[in-house]
Short mmCIF file of C-alpha atoms and ligand atoms in Angstrom, two decimals:
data_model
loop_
_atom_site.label_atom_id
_atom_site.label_comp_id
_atom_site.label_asym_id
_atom_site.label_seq_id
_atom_site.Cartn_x
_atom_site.Cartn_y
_atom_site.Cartn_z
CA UNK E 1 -74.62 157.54 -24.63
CA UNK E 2 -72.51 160.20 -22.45
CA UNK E 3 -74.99 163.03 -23.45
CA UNK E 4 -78.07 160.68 -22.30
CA UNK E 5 -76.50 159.66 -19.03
CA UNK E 6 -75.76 163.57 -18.71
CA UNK E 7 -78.80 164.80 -19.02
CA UNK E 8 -80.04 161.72 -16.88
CA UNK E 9 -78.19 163.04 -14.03
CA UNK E 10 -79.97 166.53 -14.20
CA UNK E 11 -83.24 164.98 -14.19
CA UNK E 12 -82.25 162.91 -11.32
CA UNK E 13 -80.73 165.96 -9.11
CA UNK E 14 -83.94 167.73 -9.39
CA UNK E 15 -86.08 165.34 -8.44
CA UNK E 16 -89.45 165.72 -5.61
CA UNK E 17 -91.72 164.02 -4.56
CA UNK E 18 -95.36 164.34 -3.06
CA UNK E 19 -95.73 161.29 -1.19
CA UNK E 20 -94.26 158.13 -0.62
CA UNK E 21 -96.22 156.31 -3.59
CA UNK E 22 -94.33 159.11 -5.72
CA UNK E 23 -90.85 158.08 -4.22
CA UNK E 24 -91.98 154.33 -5.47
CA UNK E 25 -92.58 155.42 -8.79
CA UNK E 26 -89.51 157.49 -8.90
CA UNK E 27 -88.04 154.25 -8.01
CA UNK E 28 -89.37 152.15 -10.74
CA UNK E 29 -88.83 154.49 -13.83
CA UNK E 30 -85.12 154.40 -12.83
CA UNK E 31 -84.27 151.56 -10.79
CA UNK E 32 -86.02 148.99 -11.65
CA UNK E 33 -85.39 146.34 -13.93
CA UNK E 34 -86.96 148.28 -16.68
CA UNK E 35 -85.90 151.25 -15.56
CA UNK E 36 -84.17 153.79 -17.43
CA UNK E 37 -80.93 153.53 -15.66
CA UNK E 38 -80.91 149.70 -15.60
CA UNK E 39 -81.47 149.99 -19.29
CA UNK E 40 -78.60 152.13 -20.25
CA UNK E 41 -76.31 149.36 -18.33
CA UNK E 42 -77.52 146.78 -21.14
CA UNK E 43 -77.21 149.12 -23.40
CA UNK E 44 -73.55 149.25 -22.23
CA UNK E 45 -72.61 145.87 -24.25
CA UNK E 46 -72.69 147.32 -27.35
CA UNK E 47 -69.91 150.72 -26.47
CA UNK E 48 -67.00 150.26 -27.87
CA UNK E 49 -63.95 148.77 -25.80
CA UNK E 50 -62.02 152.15 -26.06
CA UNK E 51 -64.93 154.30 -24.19
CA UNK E 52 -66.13 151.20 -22.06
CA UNK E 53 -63.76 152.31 -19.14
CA UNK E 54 -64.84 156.36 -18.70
CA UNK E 55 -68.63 155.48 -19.61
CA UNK E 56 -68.51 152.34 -17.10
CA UNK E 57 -67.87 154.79 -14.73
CA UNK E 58 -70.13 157.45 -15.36
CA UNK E 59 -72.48 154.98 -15.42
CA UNK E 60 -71.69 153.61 -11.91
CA UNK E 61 -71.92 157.30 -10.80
CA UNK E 62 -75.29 158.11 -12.42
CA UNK E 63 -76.84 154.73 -10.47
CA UNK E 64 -75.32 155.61 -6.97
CA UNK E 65 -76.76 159.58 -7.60
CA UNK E 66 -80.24 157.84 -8.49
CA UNK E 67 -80.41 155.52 -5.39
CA UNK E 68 -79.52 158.03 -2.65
CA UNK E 69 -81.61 161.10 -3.84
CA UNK E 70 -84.26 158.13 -3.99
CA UNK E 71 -83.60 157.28 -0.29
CA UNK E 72 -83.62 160.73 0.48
CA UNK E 73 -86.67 161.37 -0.50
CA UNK E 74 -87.92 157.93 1.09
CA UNK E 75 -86.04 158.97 4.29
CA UNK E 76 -87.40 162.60 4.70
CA UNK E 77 -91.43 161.05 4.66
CA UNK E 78 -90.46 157.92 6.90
CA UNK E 79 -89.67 161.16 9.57
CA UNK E 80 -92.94 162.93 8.87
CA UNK E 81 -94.69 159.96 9.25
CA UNK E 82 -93.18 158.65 12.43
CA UNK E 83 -94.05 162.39 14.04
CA UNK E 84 -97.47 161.68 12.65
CA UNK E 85 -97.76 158.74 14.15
CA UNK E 86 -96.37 159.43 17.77
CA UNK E 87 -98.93 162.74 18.02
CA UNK E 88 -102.06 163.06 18.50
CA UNK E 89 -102.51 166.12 16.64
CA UNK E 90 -106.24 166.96 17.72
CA UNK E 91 -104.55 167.55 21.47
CA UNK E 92 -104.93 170.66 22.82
CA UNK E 93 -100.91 172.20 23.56
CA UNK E 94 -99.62 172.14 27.04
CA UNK E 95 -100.14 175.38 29.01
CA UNK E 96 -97.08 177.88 29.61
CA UNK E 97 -97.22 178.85 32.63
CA UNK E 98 -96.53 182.45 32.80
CA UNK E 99 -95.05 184.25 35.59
CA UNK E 100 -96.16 187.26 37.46
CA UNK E 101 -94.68 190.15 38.98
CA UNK E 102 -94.16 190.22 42.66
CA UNK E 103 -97.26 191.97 44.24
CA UNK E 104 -94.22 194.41 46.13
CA UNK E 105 -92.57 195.19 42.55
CA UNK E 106 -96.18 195.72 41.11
CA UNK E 107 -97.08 198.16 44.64
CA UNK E 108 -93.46 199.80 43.99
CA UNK E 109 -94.22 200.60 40.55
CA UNK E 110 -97.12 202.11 41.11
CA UNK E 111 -95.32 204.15 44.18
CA UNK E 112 -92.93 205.62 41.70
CA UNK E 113 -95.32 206.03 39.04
CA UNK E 114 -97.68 208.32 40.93
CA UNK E 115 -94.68 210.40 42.00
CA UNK E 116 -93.02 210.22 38.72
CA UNK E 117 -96.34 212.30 37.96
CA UNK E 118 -95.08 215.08 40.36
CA UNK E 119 -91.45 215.34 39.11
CA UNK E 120 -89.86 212.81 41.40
CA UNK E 121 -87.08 210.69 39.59
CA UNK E 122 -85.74 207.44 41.20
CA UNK E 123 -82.13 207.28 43.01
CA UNK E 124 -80.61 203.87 44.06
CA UNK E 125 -77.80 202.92 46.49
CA UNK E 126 -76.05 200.43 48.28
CA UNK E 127 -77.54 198.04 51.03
CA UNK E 128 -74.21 197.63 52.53
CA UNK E 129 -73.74 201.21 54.35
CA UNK E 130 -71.16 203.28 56.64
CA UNK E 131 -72.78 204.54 59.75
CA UNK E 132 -72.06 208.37 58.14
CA UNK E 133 -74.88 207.90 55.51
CA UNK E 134 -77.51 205.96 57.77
CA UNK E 135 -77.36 207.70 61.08
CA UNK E 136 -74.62 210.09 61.21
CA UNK E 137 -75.40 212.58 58.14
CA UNK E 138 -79.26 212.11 59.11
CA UNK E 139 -78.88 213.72 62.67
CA UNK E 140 -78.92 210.80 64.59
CA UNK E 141 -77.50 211.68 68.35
CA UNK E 142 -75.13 208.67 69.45
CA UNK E 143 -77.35 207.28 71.85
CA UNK E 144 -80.52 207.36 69.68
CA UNK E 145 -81.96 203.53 70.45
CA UNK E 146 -82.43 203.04 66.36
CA UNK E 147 -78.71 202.81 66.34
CA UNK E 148 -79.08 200.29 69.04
CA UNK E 149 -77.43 196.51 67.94
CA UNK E 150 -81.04 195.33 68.12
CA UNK E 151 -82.41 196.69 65.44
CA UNK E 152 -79.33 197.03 63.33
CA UNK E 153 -77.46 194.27 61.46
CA UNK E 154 -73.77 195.42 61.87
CA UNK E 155 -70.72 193.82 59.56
CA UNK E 156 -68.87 191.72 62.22
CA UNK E 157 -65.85 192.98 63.43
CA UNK E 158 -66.54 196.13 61.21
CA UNK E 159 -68.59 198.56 63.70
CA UNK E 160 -68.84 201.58 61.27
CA UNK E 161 -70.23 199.05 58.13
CA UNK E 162 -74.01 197.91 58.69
CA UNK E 163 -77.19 197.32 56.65
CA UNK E 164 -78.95 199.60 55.65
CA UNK E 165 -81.90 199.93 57.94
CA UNK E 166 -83.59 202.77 56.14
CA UNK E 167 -83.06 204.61 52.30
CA UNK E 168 -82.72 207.83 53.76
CA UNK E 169 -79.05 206.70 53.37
CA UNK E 170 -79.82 207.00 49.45
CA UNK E 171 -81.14 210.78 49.97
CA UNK E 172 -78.02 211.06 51.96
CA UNK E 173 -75.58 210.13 49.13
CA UNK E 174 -77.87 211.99 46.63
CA UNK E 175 -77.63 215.11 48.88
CA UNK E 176 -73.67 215.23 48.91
CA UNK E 177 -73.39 214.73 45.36
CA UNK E 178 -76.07 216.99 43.74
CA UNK E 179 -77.04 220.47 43.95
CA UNK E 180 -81.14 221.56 44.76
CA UNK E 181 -83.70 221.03 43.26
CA UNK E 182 -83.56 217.98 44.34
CA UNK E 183 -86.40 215.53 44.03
CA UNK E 184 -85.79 211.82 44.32
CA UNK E 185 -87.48 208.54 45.48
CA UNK E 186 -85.58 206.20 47.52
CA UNK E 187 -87.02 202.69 46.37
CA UNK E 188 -85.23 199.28 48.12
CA UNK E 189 -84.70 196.71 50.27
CA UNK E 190 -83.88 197.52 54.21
CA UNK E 191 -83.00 195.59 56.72
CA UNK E 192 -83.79 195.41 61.08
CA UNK E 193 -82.89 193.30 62.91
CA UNK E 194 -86.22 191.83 64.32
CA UNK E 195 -87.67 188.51 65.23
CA UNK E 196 -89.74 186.85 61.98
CA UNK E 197 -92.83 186.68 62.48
CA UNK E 198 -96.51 187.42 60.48
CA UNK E 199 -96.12 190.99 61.34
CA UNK E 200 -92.45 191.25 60.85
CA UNK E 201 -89.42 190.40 59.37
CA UNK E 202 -85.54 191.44 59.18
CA UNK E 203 -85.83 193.13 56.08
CA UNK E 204 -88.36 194.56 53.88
CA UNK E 205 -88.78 197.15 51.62
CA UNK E 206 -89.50 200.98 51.47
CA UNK E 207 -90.03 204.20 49.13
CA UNK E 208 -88.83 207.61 50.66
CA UNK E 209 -88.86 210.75 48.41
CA UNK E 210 -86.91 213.77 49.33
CA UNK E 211 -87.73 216.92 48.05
CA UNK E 212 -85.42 220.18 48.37
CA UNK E 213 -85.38 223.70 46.95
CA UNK E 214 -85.89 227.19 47.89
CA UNK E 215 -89.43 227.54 49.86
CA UNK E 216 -90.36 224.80 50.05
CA UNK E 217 -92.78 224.34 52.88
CA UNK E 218 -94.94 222.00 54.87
CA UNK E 219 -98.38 223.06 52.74
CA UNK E 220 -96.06 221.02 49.86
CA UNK E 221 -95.33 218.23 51.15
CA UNK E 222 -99.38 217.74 52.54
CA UNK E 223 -100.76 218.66 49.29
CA UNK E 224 -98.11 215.93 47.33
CA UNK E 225 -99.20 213.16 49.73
CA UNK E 226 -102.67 213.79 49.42
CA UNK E 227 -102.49 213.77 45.68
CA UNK E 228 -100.52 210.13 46.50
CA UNK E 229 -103.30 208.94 48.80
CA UNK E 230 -106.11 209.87 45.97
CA UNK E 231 -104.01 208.30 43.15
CA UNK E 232 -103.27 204.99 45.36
CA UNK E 233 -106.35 204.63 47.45
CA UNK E 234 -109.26 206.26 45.61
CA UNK E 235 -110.42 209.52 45.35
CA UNK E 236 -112.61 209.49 48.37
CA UNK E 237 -109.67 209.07 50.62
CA UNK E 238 -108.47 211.64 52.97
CA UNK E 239 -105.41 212.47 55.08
CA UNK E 240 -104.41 213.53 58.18
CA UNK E 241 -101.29 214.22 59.65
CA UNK E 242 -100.13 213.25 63.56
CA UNK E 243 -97.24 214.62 65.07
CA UNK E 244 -94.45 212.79 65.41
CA UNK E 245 -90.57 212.59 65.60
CA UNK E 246 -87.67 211.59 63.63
CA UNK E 247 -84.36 212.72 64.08
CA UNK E 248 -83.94 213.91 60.51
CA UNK E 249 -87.25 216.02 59.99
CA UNK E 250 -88.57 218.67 61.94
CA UNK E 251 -91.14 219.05 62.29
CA UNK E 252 -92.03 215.42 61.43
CA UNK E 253 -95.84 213.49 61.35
CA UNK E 254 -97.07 210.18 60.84
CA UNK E 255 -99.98 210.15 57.92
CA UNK E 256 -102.72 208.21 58.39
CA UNK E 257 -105.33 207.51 55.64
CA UNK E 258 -109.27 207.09 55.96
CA UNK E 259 -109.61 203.13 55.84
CA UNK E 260 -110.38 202.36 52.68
CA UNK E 261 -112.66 199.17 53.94
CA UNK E 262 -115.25 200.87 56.12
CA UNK E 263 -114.56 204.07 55.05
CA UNK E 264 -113.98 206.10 57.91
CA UNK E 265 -116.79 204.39 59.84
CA UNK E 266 -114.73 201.97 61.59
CA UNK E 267 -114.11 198.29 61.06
CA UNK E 268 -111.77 195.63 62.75
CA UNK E 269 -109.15 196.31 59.82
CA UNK E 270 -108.63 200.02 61.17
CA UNK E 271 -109.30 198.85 64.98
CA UNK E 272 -112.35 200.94 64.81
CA UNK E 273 -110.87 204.27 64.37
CA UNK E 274 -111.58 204.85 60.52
CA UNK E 275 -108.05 205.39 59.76
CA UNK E 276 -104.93 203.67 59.05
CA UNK E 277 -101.15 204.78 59.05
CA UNK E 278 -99.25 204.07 56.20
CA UNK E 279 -96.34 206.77 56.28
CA UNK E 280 -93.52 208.94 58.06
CA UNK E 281 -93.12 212.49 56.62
CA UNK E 282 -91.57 216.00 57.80
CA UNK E 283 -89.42 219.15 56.84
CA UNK E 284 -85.33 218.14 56.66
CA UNK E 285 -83.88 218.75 59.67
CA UNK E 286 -81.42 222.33 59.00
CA UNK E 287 -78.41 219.90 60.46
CA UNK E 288 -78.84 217.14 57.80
CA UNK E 289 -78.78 219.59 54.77
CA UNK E 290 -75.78 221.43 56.71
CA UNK E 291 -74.20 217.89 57.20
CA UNK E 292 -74.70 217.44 53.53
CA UNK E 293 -73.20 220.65 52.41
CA UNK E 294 -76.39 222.17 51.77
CA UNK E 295 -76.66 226.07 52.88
CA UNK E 296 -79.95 225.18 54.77
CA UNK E 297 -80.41 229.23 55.53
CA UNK E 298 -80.94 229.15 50.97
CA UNK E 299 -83.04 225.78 50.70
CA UNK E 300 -85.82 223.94 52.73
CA UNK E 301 -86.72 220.59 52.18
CA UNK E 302 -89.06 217.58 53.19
CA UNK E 303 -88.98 214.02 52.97
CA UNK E 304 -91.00 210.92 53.74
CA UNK E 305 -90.55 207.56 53.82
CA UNK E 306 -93.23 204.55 53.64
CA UNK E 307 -92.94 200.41 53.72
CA UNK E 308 -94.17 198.89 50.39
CA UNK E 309 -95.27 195.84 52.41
CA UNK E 310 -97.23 198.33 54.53
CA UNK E 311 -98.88 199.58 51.30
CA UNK E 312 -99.08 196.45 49.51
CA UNK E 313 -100.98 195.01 52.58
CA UNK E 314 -103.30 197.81 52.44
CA UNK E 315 -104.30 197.05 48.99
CA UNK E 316 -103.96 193.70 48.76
CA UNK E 317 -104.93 192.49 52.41
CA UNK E 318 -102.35 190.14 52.81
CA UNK E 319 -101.96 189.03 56.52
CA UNK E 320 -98.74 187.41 56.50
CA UNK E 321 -95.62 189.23 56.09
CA UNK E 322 -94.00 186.33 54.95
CA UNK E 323 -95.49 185.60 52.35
CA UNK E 324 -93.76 188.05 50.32
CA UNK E 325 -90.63 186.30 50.71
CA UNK E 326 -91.61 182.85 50.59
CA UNK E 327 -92.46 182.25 47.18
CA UNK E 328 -95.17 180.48 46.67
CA UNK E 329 -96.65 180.42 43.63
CA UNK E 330 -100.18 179.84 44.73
CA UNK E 331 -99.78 183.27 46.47
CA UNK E 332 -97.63 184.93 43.79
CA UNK E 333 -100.41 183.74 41.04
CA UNK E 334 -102.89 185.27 42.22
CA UNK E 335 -101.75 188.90 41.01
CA UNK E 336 -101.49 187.77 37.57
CA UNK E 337 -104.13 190.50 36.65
CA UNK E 338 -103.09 193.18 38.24
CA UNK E 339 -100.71 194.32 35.80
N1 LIG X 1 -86.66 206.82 57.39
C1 LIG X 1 -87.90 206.67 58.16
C2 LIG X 1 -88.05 205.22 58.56
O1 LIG X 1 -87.40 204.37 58.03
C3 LIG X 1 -89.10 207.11 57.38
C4 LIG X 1 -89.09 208.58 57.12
C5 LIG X 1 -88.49 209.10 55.97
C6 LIG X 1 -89.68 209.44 58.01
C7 LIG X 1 -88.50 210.44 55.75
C8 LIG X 1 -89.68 210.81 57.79
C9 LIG X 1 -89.09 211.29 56.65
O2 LIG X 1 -88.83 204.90 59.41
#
């Protein structure tokens, strides 16, 4: 008798099943009123007195084992067949909707990827400035009307802390702390303090690259931002360089490129001139790489500095500035291919 109901319980702990009709079968060779465990329990009568008590109880134990791996098995297709039944499994799966890169990251990336080309590594720095690394270091006379509260956002009751309204505070920090060659881009956010509106807003963002070591001259810097105008704009585009001022370079230019609609021919986009500005350039000022602790009589440097919105906007023809920042994702989808 024990061995049976022994080897009964084996059986019993490694039973499956294929399907519910299985688990009714499994059911009815043991359970049921035939079944082999129900028959064992008449055959109990006949054990004698002395064992009745530990094979009663084996007994018992063998019964309850048989019933729950029974409605274990009954329970685990009762779940598979109430998924079944809530799902329509023909259904096509709901859509994930993906997100996209801001157009301005994907513009940025390709900024710093055609530079990255020519040597240039990226530097980062704070947004939160001292007046030293945006104006003072970068030859800024007091009075210069950039400095002026208009245009910059000043910590209150903290004069000398502001926000950054340029990176050249980035080349700033990297000039103090490294030795030439130097060649870095500044990617990030900046901030002016101007009225919002389609063609402006109180911060956006910009790339400047500085580039300083011995002899390095203006020929340099025109033939690296002609190489960037090919790489961004096409191959057919040209340059040309107007002169300009900043108090940092000298000399310094604005860069205009052929318009990449018409051309050169002219078109509303360029106001009929054939070519559009997209960047400020020169040669470092001698007093910002003194100011720096730079022996400017050794090195010679130059720098420029261009908004990614500007860029972007080129490219992309957005008209409203603020779309950038407003996020919506009807705008934002639409440069789902472009990377
Ligand atoms: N820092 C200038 C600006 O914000 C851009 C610039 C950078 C011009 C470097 C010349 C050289 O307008």
């Amino acid at each position: 008798m024990k061995e049976k109901i022994n080897s009964l319980l084996e059986v019993i702990e490694g039973l499956t099943a294929n399907s519910k009709e299985d688990v009714e079968n499994l059911r009815i060779k043991y359970l049921s009123k035939k079944g082999e465990i129900t028959t064992l329990f008449n055959d109990f009568r006949s054990v004698p007195n002395e064992q009745k008590r530990e094979i009663g109880q084996m007994l018992n134990q063998l019964r309850e084992k048989a019933q729950n791996k029974i409605n274990d098995l009954k329970e685990a297709f009762n779940q598979v067949q109430s998924s079944c039944d809530n799902e329509d499994l023909t259904r096509p799966g709901d859509p994930i909707a993906l997100g996209t890169r801001h157009p301005l990251s994907i513009v940025k990336g390709q900024i710093i990827e055609i530079f990255s080309r020519l040597g240039f590594t990226v530097a980062e720095g704070p947004e939160v400035e001292d007046d030293w690394h945006v104006f003072e270091a970068l030859n800024f006379p007091p009075e210069h009307p950039a400095r002026d509260m208009q245009d910059t956002f000043f910590i209150e009751k903290m004069p000398d802390i502001l926000l950054r309204t340029h990176t050249s505070s980035v080349q700033t920090r990297v000039m103090t702390e490294q030795k030439p060659p130097i060649r870095v881009l500044c990617p990030g956010r900046v901030y002016r303090n101007e009225a919002i509106s389609y063609r402006a807003h109180c911060f956006f963002h910009q790339v400047e690259g500085l580039y300083i070591d011995e002899n390095v001259s203006f020929a340099d810097l025109k033939q690296a931002l002609l190489y960037f105008a090919k790489e961004m704009f096409g191959e057919h585009t040209q340059i040309r360089l107007r002169p300009s001022y900043f108090p940092f370079t000298e000399p310094s230019a604005e860069m205009d490129i052929s318009c990449h609609i018409c051309g050169g021919k002219g078109c509303p986009f360029c106001k009929n001139t054939g070519w559009v500005e997209i960047l400020g350039c020169g040669m470092v000022d001698p007093n910002v790489l003194e100011s720096c602790g730079i022996d400017s009589k050794k090195y010679t440097g130059y720098a420029f500095g261009m908004g990614v919105e500007r860029i972007t906007n080129l490219k992309y023809r957005v008209k409203d500035l603020r779309m950038f920042s407003e996020n919506d994702v009807r705008f934002l989808d639409q440069f789902k291919e472009s990377f």
